[in-house]
Amino acid sequence: MRILLLGGTTEASQMAGLLADAGIDAAFSYAGRTRAPVSQPLPTRVGGFGGVEGLLRYLEGAAITHVIDATHPFAAGMTRNAHDACTQLGLPLARLERPAWHPGPEDDWTFVPGVEDLPAALPERPARVFLAIGKQHIGLFSTAARHHYLLRLVDPPEGALPLPDTTVVLARGPFDVAGDRALMEAHGITHVVAKNAGGSGARAKLDAARALRLPVILAQRPEVPGGHVLAQPEAVLSWLRHSAPRGV
Ligand code: 3Y8
Ligand code: NAP
């Protein structure tokens, strides 16, 4: 048995620990989005595969027998490619995915279909927006340049930002409610904009918004192919044991 673990999330790091502790032959994969990703207890590769074709070559070259897609719910491209490649090769594929967030009675949440719909959901009058969606989609907000944006990024931006009125904080997360509440108060935030990422690592800002009674605008997740979706790393481990040849 040899596993490819597609990582980049809290759950992927937990899965890596389980596989390493079980002594299962596995390789961890990052996209290479950040300069210094957290190290993993597994041999780690960094960078894209080169589309489905590149992934097929990697899977065959590395004699991978099972794939675990523990990427982020918004990493739709990687998820689609993993599904297509595993279907072509007839390889077992499980997706480790955390459930989406749902509002409580005290929450003031607005959902939009996708990340590209977020700017239009902001108010006409200038606001002070905590834009916690990372770096890849900041450009979408250049059509809403009237607002002040508090940007939380993993790495310093290379070059000028596509927005005129910003404050940048650098942080990798996972985050905590007290820290996010203090950050939002210090910057006089009036709106929180985020992705419906689910999980614990990005949840703090939603709880802080609830405490401060601030509106939240959330992008819903992109559609991804079906398949074997599990919510806990332990469930993936038992899936592996049941789908492996005898004696694992
Ligand atoms: C490179 C690996 C771990 C994993 C930690 C989780 C928690 C902290 C919360 C906010 C939201 C955001 C962003 C976020 C979180 C965890 C998790 C999660 C959100 C690292 C990591 C990589 C990335 C890529 C990065 C994206 C960006 C998204 C920032 C490592 C730290 C906004 C998603 O600068 C960039 O280009 C950043 C790109 C994809 C979204 C975007 O579109 O910009 N994640 N995040 C992975 C790779 O190379 O394969 O550097 O160590 C992982 C984590 N980020 O093991 O503890 O599991 O969700 N990551 C979102 O959820 O909205 C921050 O600020 O409140
Ligand atoms: P994406 O849009 O789905 O993928 C774009 C391309 O990046 C993929 O086609 C693939 O390139 C490469 N890629 C993505 N994940 C990879 C991985 N784990 N290993 C190797 N290559 C990978 O991905 P994304 O949204 O940019 O996310 C990139 C990474 O950040 C993923 O590891 C994801 O788990 C993590 N992350 C993303 C978010 C988010 O909000 N999107 C949040 C937290 C963590 P090729 O086509 O060349 O193979």
mmCIF file of C-alpha atoms and ligand atoms in Angstrom:
data_model
loop_
_atom_site.group_PDB
_atom_site.id
_atom_site.type_symbol
_atom_site.label_atom_id
_atom_site.label_comp_id
_atom_site.label_asym_id
_atom_site.label_seq_id
_atom_site.Cartn_x
_atom_site.Cartn_y
_atom_site.Cartn_z
ATOM 1 C CA MET A 1 0.000 0.000 0.000
ATOM 2 C CA ARG A 2 1.367 3.473 -0.890
ATOM 3 C CA ILE A 3 -0.702 6.614 -0.236
ATOM 4 C CA LEU A 4 -0.674 10.041 -1.852
ATOM 5 C CA LEU A 5 -2.031 12.569 0.677
ATOM 6 C CA LEU A 6 -3.057 15.852 -1.012
ATOM 7 C CA GLY A 7 -2.673 18.328 1.833
ATOM 8 C CA GLY A 8 -2.756 21.991 2.779
ATOM 9 C CA THR A 9 -5.359 21.938 5.560
ATOM 10 C CA THR A 10 -5.588 21.240 9.298
ATOM 11 C CA GLU A 11 -7.264 17.915 8.581
ATOM 12 C CA ALA A 12 -4.476 16.951 6.170
ATOM 13 C CA SER A 13 -1.903 17.579 8.893
ATOM 14 C CA GLN A 14 -3.920 15.405 11.294
ATOM 15 C CA MET A 15 -4.162 12.692 8.609
ATOM 16 C CA ALA A 16 -0.397 12.853 8.042
ATOM 17 C CA GLY A 17 0.174 12.223 11.749
ATOM 18 C CA LEU A 18 -2.115 9.181 11.745
ATOM 19 C CA LEU A 19 -0.432 7.679 8.674
ATOM 20 C CA ALA A 20 3.056 8.287 10.100
ATOM 21 C CA ASP A 21 2.087 6.767 13.489
ATOM 22 C CA ALA A 22 0.620 3.730 11.711
ATOM 23 C CA GLY A 23 3.834 3.300 9.728
ATOM 24 C CA ILE A 24 1.907 3.440 6.451
ATOM 25 C CA ASP A 25 3.957 4.274 3.345
ATOM 26 C CA ALA A 26 2.655 7.710 2.323
ATOM 27 C CA ALA A 27 3.747 10.897 0.555
ATOM 28 C CA PHE A 28 2.396 14.359 1.496
ATOM 29 C CA SER A 29 1.786 16.930 -1.234
ATOM 30 C CA TYR A 30 1.607 20.747 -1.022
ATOM 31 C CA ALA A 31 0.761 23.023 -3.959
ATOM 32 C CA GLY A 32 3.595 25.383 -3.047
ATOM 33 C CA ARG A 33 1.249 28.322 -2.407
ATOM 34 C CA THR A 34 3.157 29.543 0.655
ATOM 35 C CA ARG A 35 6.842 30.211 1.175
ATOM 36 C CA ALA A 36 7.370 27.983 4.203
ATOM 37 C CA PRO A 37 4.530 25.498 4.740
ATOM 38 C CA VAL A 38 4.458 23.694 8.071
ATOM 39 C CA SER A 39 6.594 20.554 7.952
ATOM 40 C CA GLN A 40 4.876 17.161 7.922
ATOM 41 C CA PRO A 41 5.879 13.776 9.440
ATOM 42 C CA LEU A 42 5.845 12.243 5.929
ATOM 43 C CA PRO A 43 8.081 12.591 2.870
ATOM 44 C CA THR A 44 6.760 15.788 1.274
ATOM 45 C CA ARG A 45 6.604 17.041 -2.325
ATOM 46 C CA VAL A 46 5.790 20.674 -3.156
ATOM 47 C CA GLY A 47 4.263 22.062 -6.378
ATOM 48 C CA GLY A 48 1.617 21.274 -8.967
ATOM 49 C CA PHE A 49 1.654 17.960 -10.828
ATOM 50 C CA GLY A 50 0.983 19.536 -14.226
ATOM 51 C CA GLY A 51 -2.737 18.958 -14.589
ATOM 52 C CA VAL A 52 -4.429 15.560 -14.806
ATOM 53 C CA GLU A 53 -1.740 14.284 -17.213
ATOM 54 C CA GLY A 54 1.027 15.191 -14.779
ATOM 55 C CA LEU A 55 -0.887 13.637 -11.905
ATOM 56 C CA LEU A 56 -1.396 10.403 -13.869
ATOM 57 C CA ARG A 57 2.355 10.238 -14.535
ATOM 58 C CA TYR A 58 3.109 10.860 -10.854
ATOM 59 C CA LEU A 59 0.622 8.225 -9.622
ATOM 60 C CA GLU A 60 2.026 5.564 -11.968
ATOM 61 C CA GLY A 61 5.662 6.573 -11.419
ATOM 62 C CA ALA A 62 5.325 6.499 -7.632
ATOM 63 C CA ALA A 63 3.259 3.253 -7.681
ATOM 64 C CA ILE A 64 0.528 4.955 -5.599
ATOM 65 C CA THR A 65 -2.224 2.523 -4.569
ATOM 66 C CA HIS A 66 -4.610 4.952 -2.776
ATOM 67 C CA VAL A 67 -5.224 8.728 -2.878
ATOM 68 C CA ILE A 68 -6.538 10.828 0.020
ATOM 69 C CA ASP A 69 -7.751 14.274 -1.042
ATOM 70 C CA ALA A 70 -7.477 16.353 2.126
ATOM 71 C CA THR A 71 -7.271 19.664 0.283
ATOM 72 C CA HIS A 72 -9.560 22.604 1.082
ATOM 73 C CA PRO A 73 -13.230 22.745 -0.010
ATOM 74 C CA PHE A 74 -12.286 25.685 -2.247
ATOM 75 C CA ALA A 75 -9.369 23.805 -3.834
ATOM 76 C CA ALA A 76 -11.782 22.608 -6.514
ATOM 77 C CA GLY A 77 -9.179 22.267 -9.243
ATOM 78 C CA MET A 78 -7.062 19.783 -7.318
ATOM 79 C CA THR A 79 -10.144 17.851 -6.222
ATOM 80 C CA ARG A 80 -11.420 17.567 -9.800
ATOM 81 C CA ASN A 81 -8.017 16.467 -11.094
ATOM 82 C CA ALA A 82 -7.636 13.850 -8.356
ATOM 83 C CA HIS A 83 -11.113 12.497 -9.152
ATOM 84 C CA ASP A 84 -10.406 12.327 -12.894
ATOM 85 C CA ALA A 85 -6.968 10.713 -12.504
ATOM 86 C CA CYS A 86 -8.140 8.113 -9.965
ATOM 87 C CA THR A 87 -11.156 7.265 -12.121
ATOM 88 C CA GLN A 88 -8.888 6.728 -15.160
ATOM 89 C CA LEU A 89 -6.497 4.504 -13.206
ATOM 90 C CA GLY A 90 -9.156 2.787 -11.102
ATOM 91 C CA LEU A 91 -7.385 3.910 -7.905
ATOM 92 C CA PRO A 92 -9.314 4.120 -4.602
ATOM 93 C CA LEU A 93 -9.874 7.815 -3.692
ATOM 94 C CA ALA A 94 -11.272 9.213 -0.434
ATOM 95 C CA ARG A 95 -11.892 12.916 0.241
ATOM 96 C CA LEU A 96 -11.363 14.134 3.796
ATOM 97 C CA GLU A 97 -13.644 17.167 3.997
ATOM 98 C CA ARG A 98 -14.913 19.147 6.973
ATOM 99 C CA PRO A 99 -18.613 20.079 7.085
ATOM 100 C CA ALA A 100 -19.675 23.588 6.046
ATOM 101 C CA TRP A 101 -20.502 26.203 8.676
ATOM 102 C CA HIS A 102 -24.151 27.012 9.475
ATOM 103 C CA PRO A 103 -25.362 30.214 11.208
ATOM 104 C CA GLY A 104 -26.754 30.260 14.735
ATOM 105 C CA PRO A 105 -29.755 32.406 15.798
ATOM 106 C CA GLU A 106 -27.523 35.337 16.800
ATOM 107 C CA ASP A 107 -25.558 35.317 13.523
ATOM 108 C CA ASP A 108 -26.105 37.901 10.775
ATOM 109 C CA TRP A 109 -24.772 35.936 7.774
ATOM 110 C CA THR A 110 -25.331 36.547 4.066
ATOM 111 C CA PHE A 111 -24.439 33.725 1.651
ATOM 112 C CA VAL A 112 -23.353 34.314 -1.956
ATOM 113 C CA PRO A 113 -22.911 31.522 -4.555
ATOM 114 C CA GLY A 114 -19.145 31.945 -5.055
ATOM 115 C CA VAL A 115 -16.061 34.035 -4.265
ATOM 116 C CA GLU A 116 -16.660 36.141 -7.389
ATOM 117 C CA ASP A 117 -20.058 37.233 -5.928
ATOM 118 C CA LEU A 118 -18.568 38.618 -2.702
ATOM 119 C CA PRO A 119 -17.801 42.242 -3.787
ATOM 120 C CA ALA A 120 -21.389 42.910 -4.942
ATOM 121 C CA ALA A 121 -22.708 41.873 -1.519
ATOM 122 C CA LEU A 122 -20.898 44.763 0.195
ATOM 123 C CA PRO A 123 -22.943 47.916 1.080
ATOM 124 C CA GLU A 124 -23.016 51.050 -1.085
ATOM 125 C CA ARG A 125 -21.676 53.275 1.705
ATOM 126 C CA PRO A 126 -17.942 52.880 2.445
ATOM 127 C CA ALA A 127 -17.320 50.136 5.031
ATOM 128 C CA ARG A 128 -14.346 48.718 6.916
ATOM 129 C CA VAL A 129 -14.057 45.136 5.666
ATOM 130 C CA PHE A 130 -12.082 42.254 7.209
ATOM 131 C CA LEU A 131 -11.257 40.404 3.980
ATOM 132 C CA ALA A 132 -10.106 36.970 5.209
ATOM 133 C CA ILE A 133 -10.033 35.050 1.936
ATOM 134 C CA GLY A 134 -6.265 34.970 1.440
ATOM 135 C CA LYS A 135 -4.385 36.394 -1.507
ATOM 136 C CA GLN A 136 -5.597 34.675 -4.658
ATOM 137 C CA HIS A 137 -8.894 36.560 -5.099
ATOM 138 C CA ILE A 138 -8.152 40.070 -3.745
ATOM 139 C CA GLY A 139 -8.304 41.489 -7.279
ATOM 140 C CA LEU A 140 -12.054 40.788 -7.401
ATOM 141 C CA PHE A 141 -12.576 43.685 -4.947
ATOM 142 C CA SER A 142 -11.055 46.369 -7.177
ATOM 143 C CA THR A 143 -14.665 47.008 -8.315
ATOM 144 C CA ALA A 144 -15.456 47.876 -4.668
ATOM 145 C CA ALA A 145 -12.488 50.138 -3.959
ATOM 146 C CA ARG A 146 -14.599 52.579 -1.854
ATOM 147 C CA HIS A 147 -14.123 50.370 1.241
ATOM 148 C CA HIS A 148 -11.200 50.049 3.629
ATOM 149 C CA TYR A 149 -9.883 46.456 3.636
ATOM 150 C CA LEU A 150 -8.099 44.644 6.427
ATOM 151 C CA LEU A 151 -6.263 41.847 4.561
ATOM 152 C CA ARG A 152 -4.947 38.772 6.389
ATOM 153 C CA LEU A 153 -2.305 36.993 4.322
ATOM 154 C CA VAL A 154 0.053 34.091 4.905
ATOM 155 C CA ASP A 155 3.017 35.693 3.134
ATOM 156 C CA PRO A 156 3.839 39.358 2.370
ATOM 157 C CA PRO A 157 2.256 40.424 -0.935
ATOM 158 C CA GLU A 158 4.667 40.523 -3.877
ATOM 159 C CA GLY A 159 4.288 43.996 -5.420
ATOM 160 C CA ALA A 160 1.423 46.483 -5.160
ATOM 161 C CA LEU A 161 -2.002 45.333 -4.007
ATOM 162 C CA PRO A 162 -4.933 45.880 -6.429
ATOM 163 C CA LEU A 163 -6.803 47.945 -3.769
ATOM 164 C CA PRO A 164 -6.101 51.580 -2.737
ATOM 165 C CA ASP A 165 -7.142 51.504 0.931
ATOM 166 C CA THR A 166 -5.783 48.464 2.813
ATOM 167 C CA THR A 167 -4.142 47.299 6.017
ATOM 168 C CA VAL A 168 -2.228 44.003 5.742
ATOM 169 C CA VAL A 169 -1.681 41.567 8.617
ATOM 170 C CA LEU A 170 0.484 38.484 8.116
ATOM 171 C CA ALA A 171 -0.683 35.337 9.894
ATOM 172 C CA ARG A 172 -0.883 31.639 9.078
ATOM 173 C CA GLY A 173 -3.555 30.416 11.482
ATOM 174 C CA PRO A 174 -5.222 28.421 12.964
ATOM 175 C CA PHE A 175 -6.775 31.479 14.647
ATOM 176 C CA ASP A 176 -8.548 32.037 17.991
ATOM 177 C CA VAL A 177 -11.652 34.069 18.853
ATOM 178 C CA ALA A 178 -9.956 36.444 21.312
ATOM 179 C CA GLY A 179 -7.243 37.274 18.781
ATOM 180 C CA ASP A 180 -9.707 37.793 15.934
ATOM 181 C CA ARG A 181 -12.036 39.873 18.119
ATOM 182 C CA ALA A 182 -9.154 42.141 19.229
ATOM 183 C CA LEU A 183 -7.982 42.496 15.621
ATOM 184 C CA MET A 184 -11.460 43.437 14.400
ATOM 185 C CA GLU A 185 -12.026 45.945 17.222
ATOM 186 C CA ALA A 186 -8.594 47.520 16.752
ATOM 187 C CA HIS A 187 -9.411 48.136 13.073
ATOM 188 C CA GLY A 188 -13.037 49.255 13.567
ATOM 189 C CA ILE A 189 -14.264 46.477 11.295
ATOM 190 C CA THR A 190 -17.909 46.761 10.142
ATOM 191 C CA HIS A 191 -18.121 43.662 7.864
ATOM 192 C CA VAL A 192 -16.410 40.246 7.708
ATOM 193 C CA VAL A 193 -15.952 38.591 4.302
ATOM 194 C CA ALA A 194 -14.871 34.920 4.136
ATOM 195 C CA LYS A 195 -15.312 31.538 2.447
ATOM 196 C CA ASN A 196 -17.483 28.795 3.882
ATOM 197 C CA ALA A 197 -14.326 26.832 4.609
ATOM 198 C CA GLY A 198 -15.692 24.865 7.551
ATOM 199 C CA GLY A 199 -13.390 23.364 10.122
ATOM 200 C CA SER A 200 -11.881 24.955 13.191
ATOM 201 C CA GLY A 201 -8.834 26.750 11.803
ATOM 202 C CA ALA A 202 -10.735 29.611 10.167
ATOM 203 C CA ARG A 203 -13.866 29.667 12.382
ATOM 204 C CA ALA A 204 -12.640 32.188 14.980
ATOM 205 C CA LYS A 205 -13.534 35.305 12.941
ATOM 206 C CA LEU A 206 -17.161 34.148 12.712
ATOM 207 C CA ASP A 207 -17.441 33.748 16.473
ATOM 208 C CA ALA A 208 -15.742 37.123 16.931
ATOM 209 C CA ALA A 209 -18.238 38.696 14.492
ATOM 210 C CA ARG A 210 -21.098 37.170 16.502
ATOM 211 C CA ALA A 211 -19.714 38.661 19.738
ATOM 212 C CA LEU A 212 -19.301 42.069 18.070
ATOM 213 C CA ARG A 213 -22.675 41.736 16.317
ATOM 214 C CA LEU A 214 -21.116 42.302 12.902
ATOM 215 C CA PRO A 215 -22.523 41.100 9.562
ATOM 216 C CA VAL A 216 -20.668 38.263 7.797
ATOM 217 C CA ILE A 217 -20.693 37.650 4.022
ATOM 218 C CA LEU A 218 -19.764 34.068 3.104
ATOM 219 C CA ALA A 219 -18.979 32.520 -0.284
ATOM 220 C CA GLN A 220 -20.487 29.067 -0.699
ATOM 221 C CA ARG A 221 -18.259 26.203 -1.796
ATOM 222 C CA PRO A 222 -17.707 25.328 -5.460
ATOM 223 C CA GLU A 223 -19.282 22.146 -6.827
ATOM 224 C CA VAL A 224 -16.865 19.216 -6.813
ATOM 225 C CA PRO A 225 -17.348 15.636 -8.042
ATOM 226 C CA GLY A 226 -18.916 13.149 -5.644
ATOM 227 C CA GLY A 227 -17.126 10.120 -4.350
ATOM 228 C CA HIS A 228 -16.090 8.748 -0.989
ATOM 229 C CA VAL A 229 -16.292 11.763 1.360
ATOM 230 C CA LEU A 230 -15.322 11.340 5.023
ATOM 231 C CA ALA A 231 -15.250 13.979 7.772
ATOM 232 C CA GLN A 232 -12.722 12.455 10.194
ATOM 233 C CA PRO A 233 -9.097 11.322 9.662
ATOM 234 C CA GLU A 234 -9.790 8.172 11.721
ATOM 235 C CA ALA A 235 -12.570 7.229 9.286
ATOM 236 C CA VAL A 236 -10.089 7.560 6.419
ATOM 237 C CA LEU A 237 -7.662 5.242 8.226
ATOM 238 C CA SER A 238 -10.334 2.547 8.578
ATOM 239 C CA TRP A 239 -11.315 3.083 4.914
ATOM 240 C CA LEU A 240 -7.678 2.403 4.004
ATOM 241 C CA ARG A 241 -7.591 -0.757 6.117
ATOM 242 C CA HIS A 242 -10.776 -2.067 4.522
ATOM 243 C CA SER A 243 -9.709 -1.272 0.972
ATOM 244 C CA ALA A 244 -6.172 -2.634 1.273
ATOM 245 C CA PRO A 245 -5.075 -6.148 0.345
ATOM 246 C CA ARG A 246 -5.001 -8.541 3.350
ATOM 247 C CA GLY A 247 -2.271 -8.195 5.910
ATOM 248 C CA VAL A 248 -1.935 -4.410 6.140
HETATM 249 C C1 3Y8 B 1 -0.308 26.294 1.387
HETATM 250 C C2 3Y8 B 1 0.070 25.475 4.439
HETATM 251 C C3 3Y8 B 1 -2.230 23.330 9.085
HETATM 252 C C4 3Y8 B 1 -3.096 23.948 8.009
HETATM 253 C C5 3Y8 B 1 -3.551 25.357 8.385
HETATM 254 C C6 3Y8 B 1 -7.577 25.253 7.623
HETATM 255 C C7 3Y8 B 1 -6.767 26.113 8.589
HETATM 256 C C8 3Y8 B 1 -4.945 27.759 8.928
HETATM 257 C C9 3Y8 B 1 -7.564 29.152 7.802
HETATM 258 C C10 3Y8 B 1 -8.413 33.715 7.671
HETATM 259 C C11 3Y8 B 1 -8.622 32.645 6.699
HETATM 260 C C12 3Y8 B 1 -7.555 31.035 3.815
HETATM 261 C C13 3Y8 B 1 -6.093 30.624 3.462
HETATM 262 C C14 3Y8 B 1 -6.628 29.722 5.545
HETATM 263 C C15 3Y8 B 1 -6.686 28.850 6.610
HETATM 264 C C16 3Y8 B 1 -5.581 26.819 7.899
HETATM 265 C C17 3Y8 B 1 -4.571 25.842 7.341
HETATM 266 C C18 3Y8 B 1 -5.958 27.565 6.604
HETATM 267 C C19 3Y8 B 1 -7.586 30.838 5.358
HETATM 268 C C20 3Y8 B 1 -1.962 27.164 4.741
HETATM 269 C C21 3Y8 B 1 -0.926 26.457 3.900
HETATM 270 C C22 3Y8 B 1 -1.119 26.776 2.571
HETATM 271 C C23 3Y8 B 1 -2.242 27.638 2.498
HETATM 272 C C24 3Y8 B 1 -2.777 28.216 1.236
HETATM 273 C C25 3Y8 B 1 -3.684 29.365 1.502
HETATM 274 C C26 3Y8 B 1 -4.321 30.020 0.256
HETATM 275 C C27 3Y8 B 1 -5.471 30.833 0.915
HETATM 276 C C28 3Y8 B 1 -5.896 29.961 2.091
HETATM 277 C C29 3Y8 B 1 -5.104 31.764 3.676
HETATM 278 C C30 3Y8 B 1 1.188 26.197 5.174
HETATM 279 C C31 3Y8 B 1 -1.386 28.112 5.757
HETATM 280 C C32 3Y8 B 1 -7.863 32.463 3.402
HETATM 281 C C33 3Y8 B 1 -8.589 30.091 3.187
HETATM 282 O O1 3Y8 B 1 -0.933 33.459 0.029
HETATM 283 C C34 3Y8 B 1 -1.617 32.610 -0.610
HETATM 284 O O2 3Y8 B 1 -1.547 32.429 -1.862
HETATM 285 C C35 3Y8 B 1 -2.565 31.759 0.195
HETATM 286 C C36 3Y8 B 1 -3.345 30.870 -0.497
HETATM 287 C C37 3Y8 B 1 -4.809 28.992 -0.747
HETATM 288 C C38 3Y8 B 1 -6.687 31.075 0.026
HETATM 289 C C39 3Y8 B 1 -6.446 31.943 -1.156
HETATM 290 O O3 3Y8 B 1 -7.160 31.691 -2.131
HETATM 291 O O4 3Y8 B 1 -5.544 32.823 -1.057
HETATM 292 N N1 3Y8 B 1 -4.847 28.940 2.228
HETATM 293 N N2 3Y8 B 1 -2.744 27.894 3.725
HETATM 294 C C40 3Y8 B 1 -0.881 24.958 0.949
HETATM 295 C C41 3Y8 B 1 -0.139 24.397 -0.241
HETATM 296 O O5 3Y8 B 1 0.848 25.007 -0.706
HETATM 297 O O6 3Y8 B 1 -0.555 23.297 -0.689
HETATM 298 O O7 3Y8 B 1 1.660 27.229 4.672
HETATM 299 O O8 3Y8 B 1 1.584 25.674 6.224
HETATM 300 C C42 3Y8 B 1 -2.832 26.108 5.392
HETATM 301 C C43 3Y8 B 1 -3.988 26.566 6.177
HETATM 302 N N3 3Y8 B 1 -4.699 27.623 5.881
HETATM 303 O O9 3Y8 B 1 -1.632 22.301 8.766
HETATM 304 O O10 3Y8 B 1 -2.197 23.833 10.201
HETATM 305 O O11 3Y8 B 1 -7.261 24.062 7.515
HETATM 306 O O12 3Y8 B 1 -8.482 25.822 6.946
HETATM 307 N N4 3Y8 B 1 -5.792 29.625 4.490
HETATM 308 C C44 3Y8 B 1 -9.939 30.048 3.888
HETATM 309 O O13 3Y8 B 1 -10.154 29.072 4.627
HETATM 310 O O14 3Y8 B 1 -10.717 30.986 3.692
HETATM 311 C C45 3Y8 B 1 -7.277 32.088 6.241
HETATM 312 O O15 3Y8 B 1 -7.443 34.607 7.576
HETATM 313 O O16 3Y8 B 1 -9.229 33.908 8.657
HETATM 314 P P1 NAP B 2 -6.735 24.667 -6.574
HETATM 315 O O1 NAP B 2 -7.152 25.979 -7.113
HETATM 316 O O2 NAP B 2 -7.744 23.591 -6.400
HETATM 317 O O3 NAP B 2 -5.570 24.019 -7.450
HETATM 318 C C1 NAP B 2 -4.908 24.731 -8.454
HETATM 319 C C2 NAP B 2 -3.693 23.892 -8.824
HETATM 320 O O4 NAP B 2 -2.774 23.914 -7.726
HETATM 321 C C3 NAP B 2 -3.997 22.404 -9.009
HETATM 322 O O5 NAP B 2 -4.533 22.127 -10.284
HETATM 323 C C4 NAP B 2 -2.625 21.798 -8.800
HETATM 324 O O6 NAP B 2 -1.762 22.106 -9.882
HETATM 325 C C5 NAP B 2 -2.117 22.629 -7.627
HETATM 326 N N1 NAP B 2 -2.431 22.039 -6.324
HETATM 327 C C6 NAP B 2 -3.439 22.352 -5.489
HETATM 328 N N2 NAP B 2 -3.340 21.664 -4.333
HETATM 329 C C7 NAP B 2 -2.241 20.878 -4.459
HETATM 330 C C8 NAP B 2 -1.589 19.928 -3.612
HETATM 331 N N3 NAP B 2 -2.032 19.678 -2.371
HETATM 332 N N4 NAP B 2 -0.471 19.289 -4.085
HETATM 333 C C9 NAP B 2 -0.003 19.558 -5.322
HETATM 334 N N5 NAP B 2 -0.553 20.462 -6.175
HETATM 335 C C10 NAP B 2 -1.657 21.101 -5.730
HETATM 336 O O7 NAP B 2 -5.940 24.878 -5.195
HETATM 337 P P2 NAP B 2 -5.905 26.187 -4.234
HETATM 338 O O8 NAP B 2 -7.278 26.563 -3.852
HETATM 339 O O9 NAP B 2 -4.991 27.171 -4.871
HETATM 340 O O10 NAP B 2 -5.212 25.540 -2.951
HETATM 341 C C11 NAP B 2 -3.818 25.286 -2.987
HETATM 342 C C12 NAP B 2 -3.421 24.638 -1.674
HETATM 343 O O11 NAP B 2 -3.812 25.468 -0.578
HETATM 344 C C13 NAP B 2 -4.067 23.287 -1.452
HETATM 345 O O12 NAP B 2 -3.118 22.454 -0.791
HETATM 346 C C14 NAP B 2 -5.203 23.593 -0.509
HETATM 347 O O13 NAP B 2 -5.501 22.467 0.316
HETATM 348 C C15 NAP B 2 -4.612 24.712 0.323
HETATM 349 N N6 NAP B 2 -5.639 25.593 0.870
HETATM 350 C C16 NAP B 2 -6.469 26.227 0.013
HETATM 351 C C17 NAP B 2 -7.451 27.067 0.554
HETATM 352 C C18 NAP B 2 -8.378 27.829 -0.337
HETATM 353 O O14 NAP B 2 -9.108 28.700 0.174
HETATM 354 N N7 NAP B 2 -8.395 27.538 -1.620
HETATM 355 C C19 NAP B 2 -7.541 27.214 1.955
HETATM 356 C C20 NAP B 2 -6.652 26.529 2.787
HETATM 357 C C21 NAP B 2 -5.695 25.712 2.234
HETATM 358 P P3 NAP B 2 -1.534 21.099 -11.145
HETATM 359 O O15 NAP B 2 -2.788 21.222 -11.962
HETATM 360 O O16 NAP B 2 -0.303 21.624 -11.803
HETATM 361 O O17 NAP B 2 -1.363 19.709 -10.574
#
